[in-house]
């Protein structure tokens, strides 16, 4: 996932910044500044968050159901 797409998705999900999204998923906010391409583990969480938003199910509920830390 390109960083531009990542930024678009987190805005669509409702996060005001990469830092707020990082806080939600438990990574350092500065992590995203070093990426040119978003790694697969972050991409999966981002897509889960988008799915949660579109389906009206809280991200935490999806994460718990899938046993994602």
PDB file of N, CA and C in Angstrom:
ATOM      1  N   UNK A   1       0.850  -1.170   0.000  1.00  0.00           N
ATOM      2  CA  UNK A   1       0.000   0.000   0.000  1.00  0.00           C
ATOM      3  C   UNK A   1       0.894   1.231   0.000  1.00  0.00           C
ATOM      4  N   UNK A   2       0.626   2.123  -0.916  1.00  0.00           N
ATOM      5  CA  UNK A   2       1.374   3.373  -0.969  1.00  0.00           C
ATOM      6  C   UNK A   2       0.937   4.274   0.177  1.00  0.00           C
ATOM      7  N   UNK A   3       1.837   5.104   0.618  1.00  0.00           N
ATOM      8  CA  UNK A   3       1.551   5.972   1.753  1.00  0.00           C
ATOM      9  C   UNK A   3       0.382   6.914   1.463  1.00  0.00           C
ATOM     10  N   UNK A   4       0.264   7.367   0.223  1.00  0.00           N
ATOM     11  CA  UNK A   4      -0.838   8.262  -0.150  1.00  0.00           C
ATOM     12  C   UNK A   4      -2.190   7.572   0.059  1.00  0.00           C
ATOM     13  N   UNK A   5      -2.291   6.300  -0.357  1.00  0.00           N
ATOM     14  CA  UNK A   5      -3.526   5.537  -0.174  1.00  0.00           C
ATOM     15  C   UNK A   5      -3.797   5.337   1.320  1.00  0.00           C
ATOM     16  N   UNK A   6      -2.746   5.028   2.069  1.00  0.00           N
ATOM     17  CA  UNK A   6      -2.858   4.843   3.512  1.00  0.00           C
ATOM     18  C   UNK A   6      -3.439   6.093   4.175  1.00  0.00           C
ATOM     19  N   UNK A   7      -2.893   7.248   3.830  1.00  0.00           N
ATOM     20  CA  UNK A   7      -3.378   8.501   4.413  1.00  0.00           C
ATOM     21  C   UNK A   7      -4.844   8.740   4.061  1.00  0.00           C
ATOM     22  N   UNK A   8      -5.225   8.433   2.822  1.00  0.00           N
ATOM     23  CA  UNK A   8      -6.611   8.602   2.389  1.00  0.00           C
ATOM     24  C   UNK A   8      -7.541   7.704   3.210  1.00  0.00           C
ATOM     25  N   UNK A   9      -7.127   6.450   3.395  1.00  0.00           N
ATOM     26  CA  UNK A   9      -7.967   5.496   4.131  1.00  0.00           C
ATOM     27  C   UNK A   9      -8.126   5.893   5.587  1.00  0.00           C
ATOM     28  N   UNK A  10      -7.040   6.305   6.246  1.00  0.00           N
ATOM     29  CA  UNK A  10      -7.195   6.652   7.663  1.00  0.00           C
ATOM     30  C   UNK A  10      -8.062   7.900   7.837  1.00  0.00           C
ATOM     31  N   UNK A  11      -8.029   8.804   6.870  1.00  0.00           N
ATOM     32  CA  UNK A  11      -8.934   9.965   6.918  1.00  0.00           C
ATOM     33  C   UNK A  11     -10.378   9.499   6.744  1.00  0.00           C
ATOM     34  N   UNK A  12     -10.605   8.577   5.801  1.00  0.00           N
ATOM     35  CA  UNK A  12     -11.946   8.037   5.554  1.00  0.00           C
ATOM     36  C   UNK A  12     -12.490   7.322   6.791  1.00  0.00           C
ATOM     37  N   UNK A  13     -11.610   6.624   7.481  1.00  0.00           N
ATOM     38  CA  UNK A  13     -12.003   5.907   8.690  1.00  0.00           C
ATOM     39  C   UNK A  13     -12.403   6.890   9.788  1.00  0.00           C
ATOM     40  N   UNK A  14     -11.798   8.065   9.774  1.00  0.00           N
ATOM     41  CA  UNK A  14     -12.162   9.071  10.768  1.00  0.00           C
ATOM     42  C   UNK A  14     -11.037   9.534  11.665  1.00  0.00           C
ATOM     43  N   UNK A  15      -9.817   9.168  11.338  1.00  0.00           N
ATOM     44  CA  UNK A  15      -8.678   9.611  12.137  1.00  0.00           C
ATOM     45  C   UNK A  15      -8.146  10.919  11.572  1.00  0.00           C
ATOM     46  N   UNK A  16      -7.863  11.857  12.454  1.00  0.00           N
ATOM     47  CA  UNK A  16      -7.397  13.173  12.019  1.00  0.00           C
ATOM     48  C   UNK A  16      -5.926  13.179  11.616  1.00  0.00           C
ATOM     49  N   UNK A  17      -5.193  12.163  12.046  1.00  0.00           N
ATOM     50  CA  UNK A  17      -3.764  12.123  11.729  1.00  0.00           C
ATOM     51  C   UNK A  17      -3.236  10.692  11.786  1.00  0.00           C
ATOM     52  N   UNK A  18      -2.047  10.524  11.230  1.00  0.00           N
ATOM     53  CA  UNK A  18      -1.380   9.227  11.318  1.00  0.00           C
ATOM     54  C   UNK A  18      -1.062   8.892  12.772  1.00  0.00           C
ATOM     55  N   UNK A  19      -0.751   9.908  13.545  1.00  0.00           N
ATOM     56  CA  UNK A  19      -0.440   9.710  14.949  1.00  0.00           C
ATOM     57  C   UNK A  19      -1.619   9.156  15.738  1.00  0.00           C
ATOM     58  N   UNK A  20      -2.799   9.670  15.459  1.00  0.00           N
ATOM     59  CA  UNK A  20      -4.003   9.179  16.146  1.00  0.00           C
ATOM     60  C   UNK A  20      -4.282   7.727  15.757  1.00  0.00           C
ATOM     61  N   UNK A  21      -4.073   7.399  14.490  1.00  0.00           N
ATOM     62  CA  UNK A  21      -4.261   6.023  14.045  1.00  0.00           C
ATOM     63  C   UNK A  21      -3.219   5.116  14.700  1.00  0.00           C
ATOM     64  N   UNK A  22      -1.982   5.565  14.759  1.00  0.00           N
ATOM     65  CA  UNK A  22      -0.910   4.793  15.388  1.00  0.00           C
ATOM     66  C   UNK A  22      -1.249   4.503  16.847  1.00  0.00           C
ATOM     67  N   UNK A  23      -1.756   5.513  17.528  1.00  0.00           N
ATOM     68  CA  UNK A  23      -2.154   5.352  18.930  1.00  0.00           C
ATOM     69  C   UNK A  23      -3.236   4.274  19.071  1.00  0.00           C
ATOM     70  N   UNK A  24      -4.200   4.286  18.154  1.00  0.00           N
ATOM     71  CA  UNK A  24      -5.297   3.312  18.181  1.00  0.00           C
ATOM     72  C   UNK A  24      -4.803   1.885  17.999  1.00  0.00           C
ATOM     73  N   UNK A  25      -3.811   1.692  17.123  1.00  0.00           N
ATOM     74  CA  UNK A  25      -3.365   0.325  16.832  1.00  0.00           C
ATOM     75  C   UNK A  25      -2.135  -0.081  17.632  1.00  0.00           C
ATOM     76  N   UNK A  26      -1.648   0.821  18.477  1.00  0.00           N
ATOM     77  CA  UNK A  26      -0.568   0.461  19.385  1.00  0.00           C
ATOM     78  C   UNK A  26       0.838   0.494  18.812  1.00  0.00           C
ATOM     79  N   UNK A  27       1.090   1.395  17.886  1.00  0.00           N
ATOM     80  CA  UNK A  27       2.459   1.576  17.385  1.00  0.00           C
ATOM     81  C   UNK A  27       2.875   3.023  17.615  1.00  0.00           C
ATOM     82  N   UNK A  28       4.175   3.291  17.528  1.00  0.00           N
ATOM     83  CA  UNK A  28       4.669   4.649  17.695  1.00  0.00           C
ATOM     84  C   UNK A  28       4.225   5.508  16.525  1.00  0.00           C
ATOM     85  N   UNK A  29       3.819   6.703  16.798  1.00  0.00           N
ATOM     86  CA  UNK A  29       3.377   7.615  15.742  1.00  0.00           C
ATOM     87  C   UNK A  29       4.488   7.905  14.751  1.00  0.00           C
ATOM     88  N   UNK A  30       5.713   7.944  15.229  1.00  0.00           N
ATOM     89  CA  UNK A  30       6.839   8.241  14.339  1.00  0.00           C
ATOM     90  C   UNK A  30       7.127   7.108  13.358  1.00  0.00           C
ATOM     91  N   UNK A  31       6.564   5.934  13.620  1.00  0.00           N
ATOM     92  CA  UNK A  31       6.762   4.788  12.733  1.00  0.00           C
ATOM     93  C   UNK A  31       6.355   5.116  11.307  1.00  0.00           C
ATOM     94  N   UNK A  32       5.242   5.797  11.129  1.00  0.00           N
ATOM     95  CA  UNK A  32       4.717   6.059   9.801  1.00  0.00           C
ATOM     96  C   UNK A  32       5.559   7.052   9.016  1.00  0.00           C
ATOM     97  N   UNK A  33       6.284   7.906   9.699  1.00  0.00           N
ATOM     98  CA  UNK A  33       7.085   8.895   8.983  1.00  0.00           C
ATOM     99  C   UNK A  33       8.257   8.243   8.262  1.00  0.00           C
ATOM    100  N   UNK A  34       8.659   7.068   8.685  1.00  0.00           N
ATOM    101  CA  UNK A  34       9.800   6.403   8.059  1.00  0.00           C
ATOM    102  C   UNK A  34       9.417   5.533   6.868  1.00  0.00           C
ATOM    103  N   UNK A  35       8.135   5.271   6.694  1.00  0.00           N
ATOM    104  CA  UNK A  35       7.688   4.392   5.620  1.00  0.00           C
ATOM    105  C   UNK A  35       7.428   5.139   4.327  1.00  0.00           C
ATOM    106  N   UNK A  36       7.908   4.606   3.214  1.00  0.00           N
ATOM    107  CA  UNK A  36       7.504   5.073   1.893  1.00  0.00           C
ATOM    108  C   UNK A  36       6.338   4.205   1.419  1.00  0.00           C
ATOM    109  N   UNK A  37       6.411   2.920   1.749  1.00  0.00           N
ATOM    110  CA  UNK A  37       5.347   1.961   1.458  1.00  0.00           C
ATOM    111  C   UNK A  37       4.945   1.332   2.789  1.00  0.00           C
ATOM    112  N   UNK A  38       3.650   1.276   3.037  1.00  0.00           N
ATOM    113  CA  UNK A  38       3.143   0.751   4.304  1.00  0.00           C
ATOM    114  C   UNK A  38       3.305  -0.774   4.330  1.00  0.00           C
ATOM    115  N   UNK A  39       3.938  -1.339   5.368  1.00  0.00           N
ATOM    116  CA  UNK A  39       4.148  -2.785   5.451  1.00  0.00           C
ATOM    117  C   UNK A  39       2.831  -3.569   5.574  1.00  0.00           C
ATOM    118  N   UNK A  40       2.915  -4.833   5.253  1.00  0.00           N
ATOM    119  CA  UNK A  40       1.713  -5.670   5.182  1.00  0.00           C
ATOM    120  C   UNK A  40       0.954  -5.756   6.504  1.00  0.00           C
ATOM    121  N   UNK A  41       1.631  -5.812   7.642  1.00  0.00           N
ATOM    122  CA  UNK A  41       0.903  -5.934   8.905  1.00  0.00           C
ATOM    123  C   UNK A  41       0.099  -4.666   9.213  1.00  0.00           C
ATOM    124  N   UNK A  42       0.613  -3.508   8.876  1.00  0.00           N
ATOM    125  CA  UNK A  42      -0.115  -2.258   9.068  1.00  0.00           C
ATOM    126  C   UNK A  42      -1.226  -2.150   8.021  1.00  0.00           C
ATOM    127  N   UNK A  43      -0.948  -2.591   6.802  1.00  0.00           N
ATOM    128  CA  UNK A  43      -1.957  -2.584   5.739  1.00  0.00           C
ATOM    129  C   UNK A  43      -3.168  -3.420   6.148  1.00  0.00           C
ATOM    130  N   UNK A  44      -2.942  -4.595   6.739  1.00  0.00           N
ATOM    131  CA  UNK A  44      -4.049  -5.453   7.166  1.00  0.00           C
ATOM    132  C   UNK A  44      -4.906  -4.765   8.221  1.00  0.00           C
ATOM    133  N   UNK A  45      -4.274  -4.145   9.195  1.00  0.00           N
ATOM    134  CA  UNK A  45      -5.013  -3.450  10.248  1.00  0.00           C
ATOM    135  C   UNK A  45      -5.798  -2.276   9.656  1.00  0.00           C
ATOM    136  N   UNK A  46      -5.180  -1.569   8.719  1.00  0.00           N
ATOM    137  CA  UNK A  46      -5.846  -0.435   8.074  1.00  0.00           C
ATOM    138  C   UNK A  46      -7.093  -0.897   7.338  1.00  0.00           C
ATOM    139  N   UNK A  47      -6.976  -2.003   6.620  1.00  0.00           N
ATOM    140  CA  UNK A  47      -8.127  -2.525   5.879  1.00  0.00           C
ATOM    141  C   UNK A  47      -9.197  -3.059   6.833  1.00  0.00           C
ATOM    142  N   UNK A  48      -8.797  -3.632   7.949  1.00  0.00           N
ATOM    143  CA  UNK A  48      -9.773  -4.049   8.970  1.00  0.00           C
ATOM    144  C   UNK A  48     -10.524  -2.835   9.516  1.00  0.00           C
ATOM    145  N   UNK A  49      -9.793  -1.761   9.753  1.00  0.00           N
ATOM    146  CA  UNK A  49     -10.417  -0.549  10.269  1.00  0.00           C
ATOM    147  C   UNK A  49     -11.401   0.027   9.255  1.00  0.00           C
ATOM    148  N   UNK A  50     -11.055  -0.026   7.979  1.00  0.00           N
ATOM    149  CA  UNK A  50     -11.954   0.456   6.937  1.00  0.00           C
ATOM    150  C   UNK A  50     -13.199  -0.424   6.867  1.00  0.00           C
ATOM    151  N   UNK A  51     -13.015  -1.727   6.957  1.00  0.00           N
ATOM    152  CA  UNK A  51     -14.137  -2.654   6.967  1.00  0.00           C
ATOM    153  C   UNK A  51     -15.051  -2.367   8.155  1.00  0.00           C
ATOM    154  N   UNK A  52     -14.459  -2.136   9.311  1.00  0.00           N
ATOM    155  CA  UNK A  52     -15.229  -1.829  10.512  1.00  0.00           C
ATOM    156  C   UNK A  52     -16.062  -0.567  10.301  1.00  0.00           C
ATOM    157  N   UNK A  53     -15.437   0.460   9.761  1.00  0.00           N
ATOM    158  CA  UNK A  53     -16.131   1.729   9.532  1.00  0.00           C
ATOM    159  C   UNK A  53     -17.309   1.545   8.580  1.00  0.00           C
ATOM    160  N   UNK A  54     -17.067   0.830   7.477  1.00  0.00           N
ATOM    161  CA  UNK A  54     -18.112   0.649   6.468  1.00  0.00           C
ATOM    162  C   UNK A  54     -19.249  -0.239   6.961  1.00  0.00           C
ATOM    163  N   UNK A  55     -18.953  -1.166   7.853  1.00  0.00           N
ATOM    164  CA  UNK A  55     -19.981  -2.086   8.331  1.00  0.00           C
ATOM    165  C   UNK A  55     -20.661  -1.605   9.613  1.00  0.00           C
ATOM    166  N   UNK A  56     -20.122  -0.558  10.213  1.00  0.00           N
ATOM    167  CA  UNK A  56     -20.717  -0.032  11.435  1.00  0.00           C
ATOM    168  C   UNK A  56     -20.373  -0.828  12.685  1.00  0.00           C
ATOM    169  N   UNK A  57     -19.366  -1.682  12.581  1.00  0.00           N
ATOM    170  CA  UNK A  57     -18.924  -2.501  13.703  1.00  0.00           C
ATOM    171  C   UNK A  57     -17.652  -1.856  14.279  1.00  0.00           C
ATOM    172  N   UNK A  58     -17.559  -1.713  15.583  1.00  0.00           N
ATOM    173  CA  UNK A  58     -16.349  -1.135  16.157  1.00  0.00           C
ATOM    174  C   UNK A  58     -15.103  -1.956  15.810  1.00  0.00           C
ATOM    175  N   UNK A  59     -14.015  -1.265  15.488  1.00  0.00           N
ATOM    176  CA  UNK A  59     -12.756  -1.925  15.151  1.00  0.00           C
ATOM    177  C   UNK A  59     -12.336  -2.877  16.261  1.00  0.00           C
ATOM    178  N   UNK A  60     -12.511  -2.469  17.492  1.00  0.00           N
ATOM    179  CA  UNK A  60     -12.119  -3.309  18.634  1.00  0.00           C
ATOM    180  C   UNK A  60     -12.849  -4.644  18.606  1.00  0.00           C
ATOM    181  N   UNK A  61     -14.126  -4.625  18.232  1.00  0.00           N
ATOM    182  CA  UNK A  61     -14.903  -5.864  18.152  1.00  0.00           C
ATOM    183  C   UNK A  61     -14.358  -6.798  17.068  1.00  0.00           C
ATOM    184  N   UNK A  62     -14.005  -6.229  15.938  1.00  0.00           N
ATOM    185  CA  UNK A  62     -13.424  -7.043  14.856  1.00  0.00           C
ATOM    186  C   UNK A  62     -12.075  -7.595  15.295  1.00  0.00           C
ATOM    187  N   UNK A  63     -11.259  -6.767  15.902  1.00  0.00           N
ATOM    188  CA  UNK A  63      -9.940  -7.210  16.369  1.00  0.00           C
ATOM    189  C   UNK A  63     -10.078  -8.329  17.395  1.00  0.00           C
ATOM    190  N   UNK A  64     -11.017  -8.195  18.326  1.00  0.00           N
ATOM    191  CA  UNK A  64     -11.227  -9.238  19.340  1.00  0.00           C
ATOM    192  C   UNK A  64     -11.734 -10.525  18.712  1.00  0.00           C
ATOM    193  N   UNK A  65     -12.635 -10.411  17.752  1.00  0.00           N
ATOM    194  CA  UNK A  65     -13.185 -11.590  17.082  1.00  0.00           C
ATOM    195  C   UNK A  65     -12.103 -12.363  16.324  1.00  0.00           C
ATOM    196  N   UNK A  66     -11.166 -11.613  15.737  1.00  0.00           N
ATOM    197  CA  UNK A  66     -10.086 -12.249  14.979  1.00  0.00           C
ATOM    198  C   UNK A  66      -8.869 -12.546  15.841  1.00  0.00           C
ATOM    199  N   UNK A  67      -8.964 -12.160  17.117  1.00  0.00           N
ATOM    200  CA  UNK A  67      -7.862 -12.329  18.054  1.00  0.00           C
ATOM    201  C   UNK A  67      -6.590 -11.616  17.576  1.00  0.00           C
ATOM    202  N   UNK A  68      -6.791 -10.369  17.113  1.00  0.00           N
ATOM    203  CA  UNK A  68      -5.690  -9.526  16.661  1.00  0.00           C
ATOM    204  C   UNK A  68      -5.299  -8.609  17.814  1.00  0.00           C
ATOM    205  N   UNK A  69      -4.012  -8.588  18.149  1.00  0.00           N
ATOM    206  CA  UNK A  69      -3.533  -7.706  19.225  1.00  0.00           C
ATOM    207  C   UNK A  69      -3.305  -6.309  18.695  1.00  0.00           C
TER     208      UNK A  69
END
